[in-house]
CSV table of C-alpha atoms in Angstrom, one decimal:
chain,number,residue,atom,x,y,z
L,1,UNK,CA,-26.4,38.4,-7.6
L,2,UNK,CA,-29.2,40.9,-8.5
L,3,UNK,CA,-27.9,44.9,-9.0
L,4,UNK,CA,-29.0,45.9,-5.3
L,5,UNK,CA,-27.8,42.9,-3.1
L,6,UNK,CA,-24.7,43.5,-5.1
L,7,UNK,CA,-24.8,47.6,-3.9
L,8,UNK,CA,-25.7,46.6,-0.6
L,9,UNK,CA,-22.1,44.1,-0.2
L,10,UNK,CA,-20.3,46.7,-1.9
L,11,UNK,CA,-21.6,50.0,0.4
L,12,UNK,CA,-18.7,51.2,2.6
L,13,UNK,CA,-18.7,51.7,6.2
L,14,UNK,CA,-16.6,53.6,8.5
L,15,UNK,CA,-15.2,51.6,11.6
L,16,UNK,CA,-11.8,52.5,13.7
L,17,UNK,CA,-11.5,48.2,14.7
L,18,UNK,CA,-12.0,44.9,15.0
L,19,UNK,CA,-11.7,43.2,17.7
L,20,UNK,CA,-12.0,39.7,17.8
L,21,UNK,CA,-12.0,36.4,20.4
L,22,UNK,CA,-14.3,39.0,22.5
L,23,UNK,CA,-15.9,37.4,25.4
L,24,UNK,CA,-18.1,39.9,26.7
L,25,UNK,CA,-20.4,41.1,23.9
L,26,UNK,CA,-23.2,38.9,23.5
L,27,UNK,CA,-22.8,34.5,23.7
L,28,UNK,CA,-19.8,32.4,22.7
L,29,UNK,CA,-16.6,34.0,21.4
L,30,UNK,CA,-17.3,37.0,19.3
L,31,UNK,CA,-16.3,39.6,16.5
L,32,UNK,CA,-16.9,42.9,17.1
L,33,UNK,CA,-17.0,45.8,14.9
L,34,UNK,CA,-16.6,49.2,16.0
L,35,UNK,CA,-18.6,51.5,13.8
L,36,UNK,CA,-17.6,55.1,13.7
L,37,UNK,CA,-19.9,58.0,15.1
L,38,UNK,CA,-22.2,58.3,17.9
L,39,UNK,CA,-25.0,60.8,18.6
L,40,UNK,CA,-24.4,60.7,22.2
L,41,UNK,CA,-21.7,62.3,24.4
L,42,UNK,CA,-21.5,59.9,27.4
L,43,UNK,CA,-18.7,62.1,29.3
L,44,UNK,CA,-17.2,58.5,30.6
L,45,UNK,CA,-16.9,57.3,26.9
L,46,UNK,CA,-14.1,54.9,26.8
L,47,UNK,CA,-14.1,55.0,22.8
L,48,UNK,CA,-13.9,58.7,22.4
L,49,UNK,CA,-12.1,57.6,18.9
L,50,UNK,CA,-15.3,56.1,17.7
L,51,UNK,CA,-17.6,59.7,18.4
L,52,UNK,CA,-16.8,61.5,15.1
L,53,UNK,CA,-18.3,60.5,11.2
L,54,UNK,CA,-14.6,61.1,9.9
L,55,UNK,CA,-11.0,60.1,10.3
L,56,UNK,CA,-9.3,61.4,13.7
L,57,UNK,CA,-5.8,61.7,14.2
L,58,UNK,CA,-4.6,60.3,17.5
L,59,UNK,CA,-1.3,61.7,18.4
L,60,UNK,CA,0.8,60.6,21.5
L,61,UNK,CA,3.0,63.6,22.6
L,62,UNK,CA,5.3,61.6,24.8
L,63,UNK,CA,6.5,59.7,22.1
L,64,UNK,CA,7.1,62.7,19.5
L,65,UNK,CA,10.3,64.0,18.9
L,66,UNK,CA,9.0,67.2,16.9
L,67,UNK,CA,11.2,66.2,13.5
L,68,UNK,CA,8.4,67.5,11.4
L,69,UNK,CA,8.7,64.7,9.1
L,70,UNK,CA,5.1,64.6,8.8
L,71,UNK,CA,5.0,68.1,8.5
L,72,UNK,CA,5.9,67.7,5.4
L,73,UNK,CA,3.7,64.8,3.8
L,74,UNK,CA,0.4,65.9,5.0
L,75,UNK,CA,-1.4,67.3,2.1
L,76,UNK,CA,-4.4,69.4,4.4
L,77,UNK,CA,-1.2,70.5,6.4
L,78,UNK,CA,-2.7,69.0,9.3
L,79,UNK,CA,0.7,68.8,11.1
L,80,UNK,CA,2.6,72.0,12.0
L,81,UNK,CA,5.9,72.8,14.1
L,82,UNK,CA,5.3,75.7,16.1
L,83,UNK,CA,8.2,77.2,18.6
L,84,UNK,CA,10.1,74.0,18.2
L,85,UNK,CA,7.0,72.0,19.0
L,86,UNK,CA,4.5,69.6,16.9
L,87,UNK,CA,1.0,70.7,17.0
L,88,UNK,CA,-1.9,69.0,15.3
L,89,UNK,CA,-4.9,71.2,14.0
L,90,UNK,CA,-8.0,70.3,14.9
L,91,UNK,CA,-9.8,72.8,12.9
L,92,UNK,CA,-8.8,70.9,9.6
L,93,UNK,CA,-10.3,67.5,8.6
L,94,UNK,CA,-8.0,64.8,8.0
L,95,UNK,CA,-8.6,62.7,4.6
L,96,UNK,CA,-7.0,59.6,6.3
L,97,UNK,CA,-3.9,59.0,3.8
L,98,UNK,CA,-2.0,57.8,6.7
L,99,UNK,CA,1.2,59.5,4.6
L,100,UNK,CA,1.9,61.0,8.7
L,101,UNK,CA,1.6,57.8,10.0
L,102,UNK,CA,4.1,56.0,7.6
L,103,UNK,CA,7.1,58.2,8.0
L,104,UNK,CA,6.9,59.1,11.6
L,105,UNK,CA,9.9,57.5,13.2
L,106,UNK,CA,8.7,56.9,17.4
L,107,UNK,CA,5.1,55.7,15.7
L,108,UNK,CA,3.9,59.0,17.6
L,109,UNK,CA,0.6,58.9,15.1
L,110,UNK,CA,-2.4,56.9,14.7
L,111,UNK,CA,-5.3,57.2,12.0
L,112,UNK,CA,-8.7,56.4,13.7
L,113,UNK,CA,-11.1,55.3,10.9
L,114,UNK,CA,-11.4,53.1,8.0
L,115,UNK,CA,-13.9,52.5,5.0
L,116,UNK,CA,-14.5,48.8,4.5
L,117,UNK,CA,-17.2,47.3,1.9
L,118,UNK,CA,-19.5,44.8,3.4
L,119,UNK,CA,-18.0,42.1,1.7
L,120,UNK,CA,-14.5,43.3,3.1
L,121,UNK,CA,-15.8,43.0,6.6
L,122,UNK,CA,-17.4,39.5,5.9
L,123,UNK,CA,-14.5,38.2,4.7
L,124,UNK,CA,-12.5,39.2,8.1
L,125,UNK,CA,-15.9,37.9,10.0
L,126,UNK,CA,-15.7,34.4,7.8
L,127,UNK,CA,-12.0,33.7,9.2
L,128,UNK,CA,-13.2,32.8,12.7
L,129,UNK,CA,-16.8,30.5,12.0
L,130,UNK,CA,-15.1,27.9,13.6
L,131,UNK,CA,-15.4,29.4,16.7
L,132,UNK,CA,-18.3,30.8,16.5
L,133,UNK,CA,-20.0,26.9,16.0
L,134,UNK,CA,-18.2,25.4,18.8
L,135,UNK,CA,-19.0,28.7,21.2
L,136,UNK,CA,-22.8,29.4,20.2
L,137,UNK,CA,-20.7,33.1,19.2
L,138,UNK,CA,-21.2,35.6,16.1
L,139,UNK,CA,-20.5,39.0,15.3
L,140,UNK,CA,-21.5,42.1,17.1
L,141,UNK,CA,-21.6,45.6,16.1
L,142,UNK,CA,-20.1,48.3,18.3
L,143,UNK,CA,-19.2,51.4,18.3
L,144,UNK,CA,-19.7,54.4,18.6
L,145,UNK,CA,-23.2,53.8,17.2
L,146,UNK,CA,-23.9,51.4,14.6
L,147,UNK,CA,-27.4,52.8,14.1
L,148,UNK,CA,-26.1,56.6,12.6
L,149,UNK,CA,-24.8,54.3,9.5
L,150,UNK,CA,-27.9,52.2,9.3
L,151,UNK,CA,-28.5,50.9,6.3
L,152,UNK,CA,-24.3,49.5,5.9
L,153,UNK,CA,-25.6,48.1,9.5
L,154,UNK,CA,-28.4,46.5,7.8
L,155,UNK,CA,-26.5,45.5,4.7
L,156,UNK,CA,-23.8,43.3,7.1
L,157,UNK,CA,-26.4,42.3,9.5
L,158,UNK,CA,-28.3,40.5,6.3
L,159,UNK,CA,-24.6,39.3,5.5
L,160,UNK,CA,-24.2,37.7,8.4
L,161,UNK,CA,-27.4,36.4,8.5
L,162,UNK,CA,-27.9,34.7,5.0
L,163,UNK,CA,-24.2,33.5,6.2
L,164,UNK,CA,-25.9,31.9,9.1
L,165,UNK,CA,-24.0,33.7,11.5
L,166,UNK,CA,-25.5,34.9,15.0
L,167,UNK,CA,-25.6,38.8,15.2
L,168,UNK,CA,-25.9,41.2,18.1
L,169,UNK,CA,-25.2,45.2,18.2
L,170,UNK,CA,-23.7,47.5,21.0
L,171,UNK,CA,-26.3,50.4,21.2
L,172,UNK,CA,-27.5,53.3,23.1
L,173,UNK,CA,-30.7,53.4,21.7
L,174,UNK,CA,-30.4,56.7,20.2
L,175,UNK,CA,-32.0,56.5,16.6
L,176,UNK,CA,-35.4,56.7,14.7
L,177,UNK,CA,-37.7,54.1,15.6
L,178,UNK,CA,-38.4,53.0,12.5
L,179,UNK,CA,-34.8,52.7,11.9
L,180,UNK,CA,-34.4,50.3,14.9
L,181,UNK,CA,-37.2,48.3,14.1
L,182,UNK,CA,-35.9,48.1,10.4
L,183,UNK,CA,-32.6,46.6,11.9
L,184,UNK,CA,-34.1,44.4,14.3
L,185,UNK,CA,-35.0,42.4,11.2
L,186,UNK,CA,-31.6,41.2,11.5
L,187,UNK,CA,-30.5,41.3,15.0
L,188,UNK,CA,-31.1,38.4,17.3
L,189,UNK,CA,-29.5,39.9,20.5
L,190,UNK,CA,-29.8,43.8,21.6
L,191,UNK,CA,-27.5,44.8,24.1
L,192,UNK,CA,-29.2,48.2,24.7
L,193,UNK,CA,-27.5,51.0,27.3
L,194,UNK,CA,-29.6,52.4,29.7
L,195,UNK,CA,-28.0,54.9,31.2
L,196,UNK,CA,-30.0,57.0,33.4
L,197,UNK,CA,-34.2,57.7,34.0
L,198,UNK,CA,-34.2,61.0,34.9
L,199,UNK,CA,-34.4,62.7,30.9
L,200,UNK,CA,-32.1,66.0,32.5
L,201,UNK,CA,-29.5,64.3,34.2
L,202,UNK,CA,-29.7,61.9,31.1
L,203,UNK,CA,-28.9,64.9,28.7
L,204,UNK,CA,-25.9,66.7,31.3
L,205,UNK,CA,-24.3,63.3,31.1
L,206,UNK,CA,-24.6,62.2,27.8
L,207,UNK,CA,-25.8,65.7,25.6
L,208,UNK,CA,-29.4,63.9,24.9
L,209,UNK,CA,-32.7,63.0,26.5
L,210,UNK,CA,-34.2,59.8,26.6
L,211,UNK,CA,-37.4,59.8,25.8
L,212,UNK,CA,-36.6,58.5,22.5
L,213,UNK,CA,-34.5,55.8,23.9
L,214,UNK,CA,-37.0,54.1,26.2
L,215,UNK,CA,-39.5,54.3,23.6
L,216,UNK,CA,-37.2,52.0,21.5
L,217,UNK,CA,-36.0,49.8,24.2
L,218,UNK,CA,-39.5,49.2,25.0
L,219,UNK,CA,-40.9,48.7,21.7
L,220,UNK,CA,-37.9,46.0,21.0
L,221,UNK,CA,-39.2,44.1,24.2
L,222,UNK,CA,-42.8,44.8,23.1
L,223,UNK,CA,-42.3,43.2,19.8
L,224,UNK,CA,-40.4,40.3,21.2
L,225,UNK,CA,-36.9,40.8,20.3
L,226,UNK,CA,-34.1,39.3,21.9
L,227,UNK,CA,-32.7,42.2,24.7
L,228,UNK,CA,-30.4,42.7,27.6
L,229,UNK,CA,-29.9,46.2,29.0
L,230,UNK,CA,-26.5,47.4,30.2
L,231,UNK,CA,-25.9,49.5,32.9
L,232,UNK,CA,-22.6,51.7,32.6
L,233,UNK,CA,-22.7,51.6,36.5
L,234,UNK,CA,-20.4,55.1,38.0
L,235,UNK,CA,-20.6,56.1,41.7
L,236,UNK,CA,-22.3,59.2,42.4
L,237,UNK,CA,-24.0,59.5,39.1
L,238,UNK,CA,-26.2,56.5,38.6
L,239,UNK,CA,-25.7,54.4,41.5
L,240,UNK,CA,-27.8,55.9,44.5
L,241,UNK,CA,-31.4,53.4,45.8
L,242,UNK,CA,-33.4,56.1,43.9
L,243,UNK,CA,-32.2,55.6,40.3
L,244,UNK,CA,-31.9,51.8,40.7
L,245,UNK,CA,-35.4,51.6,41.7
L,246,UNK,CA,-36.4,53.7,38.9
L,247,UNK,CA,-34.8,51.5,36.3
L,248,UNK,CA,-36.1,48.2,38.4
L,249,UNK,CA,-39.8,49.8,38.8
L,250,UNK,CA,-39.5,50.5,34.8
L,251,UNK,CA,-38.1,47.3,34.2
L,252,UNK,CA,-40.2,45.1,35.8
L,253,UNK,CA,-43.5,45.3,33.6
L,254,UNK,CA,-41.0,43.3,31.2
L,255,UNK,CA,-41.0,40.4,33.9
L,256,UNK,CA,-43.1,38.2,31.9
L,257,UNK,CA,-41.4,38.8,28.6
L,258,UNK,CA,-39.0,35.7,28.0
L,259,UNK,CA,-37.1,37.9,25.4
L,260,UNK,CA,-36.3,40.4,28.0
L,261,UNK,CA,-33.0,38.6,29.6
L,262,UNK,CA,-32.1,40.3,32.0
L,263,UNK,CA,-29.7,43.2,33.3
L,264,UNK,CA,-25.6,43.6,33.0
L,265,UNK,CA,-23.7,45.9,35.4
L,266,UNK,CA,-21.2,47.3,33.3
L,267,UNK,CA,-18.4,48.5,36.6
L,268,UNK,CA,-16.8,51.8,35.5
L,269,UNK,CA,-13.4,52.0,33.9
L,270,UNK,CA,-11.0,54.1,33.1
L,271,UNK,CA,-9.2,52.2,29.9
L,272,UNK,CA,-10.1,55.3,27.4
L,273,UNK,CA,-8.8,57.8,29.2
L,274,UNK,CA,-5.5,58.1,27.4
L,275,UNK,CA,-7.0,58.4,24.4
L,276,UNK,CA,-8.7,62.0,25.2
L,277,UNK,CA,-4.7,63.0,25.6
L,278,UNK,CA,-3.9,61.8,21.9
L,279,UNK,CA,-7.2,63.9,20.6
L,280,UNK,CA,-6.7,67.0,22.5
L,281,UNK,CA,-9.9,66.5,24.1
L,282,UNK,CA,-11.1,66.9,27.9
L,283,UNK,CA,-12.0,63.9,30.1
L,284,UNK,CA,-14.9,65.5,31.9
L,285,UNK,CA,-15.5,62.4,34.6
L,286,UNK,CA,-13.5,64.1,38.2
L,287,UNK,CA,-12.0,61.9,40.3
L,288,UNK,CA,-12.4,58.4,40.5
L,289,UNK,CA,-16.0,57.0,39.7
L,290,UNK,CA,-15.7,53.1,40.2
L,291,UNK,CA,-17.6,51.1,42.5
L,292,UNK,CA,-16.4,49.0,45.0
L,293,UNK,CA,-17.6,45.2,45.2
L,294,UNK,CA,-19.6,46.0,48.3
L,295,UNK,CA,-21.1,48.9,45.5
L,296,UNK,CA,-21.6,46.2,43.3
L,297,UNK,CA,-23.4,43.5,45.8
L,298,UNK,CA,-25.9,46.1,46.8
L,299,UNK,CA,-26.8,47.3,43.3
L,300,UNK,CA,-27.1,43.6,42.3
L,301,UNK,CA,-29.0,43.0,45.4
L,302,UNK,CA,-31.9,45.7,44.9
L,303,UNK,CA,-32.1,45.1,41.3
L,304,UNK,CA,-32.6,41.2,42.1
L,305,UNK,CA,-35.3,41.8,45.1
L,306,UNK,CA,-36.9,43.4,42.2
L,307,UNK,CA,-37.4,39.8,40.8
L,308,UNK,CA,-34.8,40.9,37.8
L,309,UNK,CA,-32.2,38.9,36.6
L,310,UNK,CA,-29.3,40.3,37.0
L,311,UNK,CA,-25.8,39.9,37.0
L,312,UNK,CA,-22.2,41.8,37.3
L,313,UNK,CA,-19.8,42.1,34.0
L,314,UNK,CA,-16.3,42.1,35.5
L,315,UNK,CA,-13.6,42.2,32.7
């Protein structure tokens, strides 16, 4: 192996999981790895773990019985007992020695983020070919945002590839377009997020425009790449007849494009919510956002008059 595909196995990345046997995330039964970091700041994230470039400690408060035994492990002093009561500092990076986590009796604490090599994660990926032959599956980075550590993304896309391995990545869309079109080398399935047209009500929900994102989504579609867009679909933010003819209307020039397949309805959910508890942060979706299945129908319904395929994701 020559010097640089040997740096390129060997370059770390920073993930917070695994998951595998998915079923959702591309064709067949899946690995997915959840790349740390995102430049976006949908407010309905449900991997608010996955936003930061650096460890985060995830602490459950219910299950802490204010000891201080990790109090006094942590070497950044991270962990403090204040009035009685355990208090995590958010103003002090953690250095993910996990010293809190393996002496904490109630397992109260939880390290979010991991470096793994390329040839770490292929290893983990290699366990499961079997299925990936018999279902027409592969591998599928997630995130967070793969794209903000692009070149390990590259690196274990070529991996997979040269491995023979179908790949697929999770994305918003939010990166340089050179970048994206340097990936798509090694991608044969985009699952791009398309959140909202309007570029204003795009940055109040998610902190960024778009522009930039449907330049890339088209230019993928343009240049033949495999691509379905996902809708996050929440009610009273994205779901009215105006936005969903928007997206159709912009769509639909795709029509003829065979590599365009089609649109998923992604139904709002609230699984992440917790997790905004255990990182002191603010779950800024009010009230209760999901759709009903007569919702559902009816977005399906315009979206498909539009002659789009389409089709609901329920979990």
């Amino acid at each position: 192996m020559n010097k640089t595909a040997n740096e390129g196995i060997e370059r770390k990345v920073l993930i917070f999981n695994i998951q595998k046997y998915s079923l959702y995330d591309g064709p067949g039964t899946r690995t997915i790895v959840f790349f740390k970091g995102c430049p976006l700041r949908c407010k309905w994230c449900s991997n608010p773990e996955g936003l930061s470039r650096k460890y985060d400690v995830m602490y459950k408060k219910n299950y802490c019985v204010d000891c201080g035994a990790c109090v006094s492990v942590c070497p950044q002093k991270i962990h403090e007992i204040k009035d009685g009561v355990h208090i995590v500092r958010r103003d002090i990076d953690c250095i993910g020695c996990r010293k809190c986590v393996a002496v904490c009796p109630k397992s109260a604490l939880e390290i979010s983020g991991e470096f793994k090599t390329i040839s770490e994660l292929m290893d983990i990926i290699k366990e499961d070919e079997s299925f990936y032959d018999i279902s027409g599956g592969g591998v599928t980075l997630g995130g967070g945002e793969c794209t903000l550590q692009g070149e390990a993304a590259k690196n274990l896309l070529r991996a997979c590839k040269e491995y023979g391995i179908h790949t697929a990545i999770e994305t918003c869309g939010y990166t340089n377009p050179a970048k994206m079109l340097e990936l798509a080398e090694y991608v044969d399935l985009f699952l791009f997020d398309l959140k909202h047209m309007d570029p204003k009500k795009h940055n109040d929900l998610t902190g960024m425009s778009n522009e930039i994102i449907l330049h890339n989504l088209e230019e993928l579609i343009k240049r033949r790449k495999q691509v379905i867009v996902r809708m996050p679909m929440l009610k009273g933010i994205n779901d009215s007849e105006e936005e969903i003819l928007k997206i159709s209307d912009f769509l639909q020039k795709f029509i003829s494009y065979k590599n365009f397949q089609g649109i998923h309805l992604l139904p709002y959910h609230k699984l992440g919510v917790n997790k905004y508890q255990q990182l002191d942060m603010e779950y800024q979706i009010e009230g209760d956002p999901s759709l009903s299945e007569e919702d559902l129908n009816r977005i399906e319904q315009l979206i498909a008059q539009k002659k789009l395929h389409v089709r609901v994701i329920r979990h």
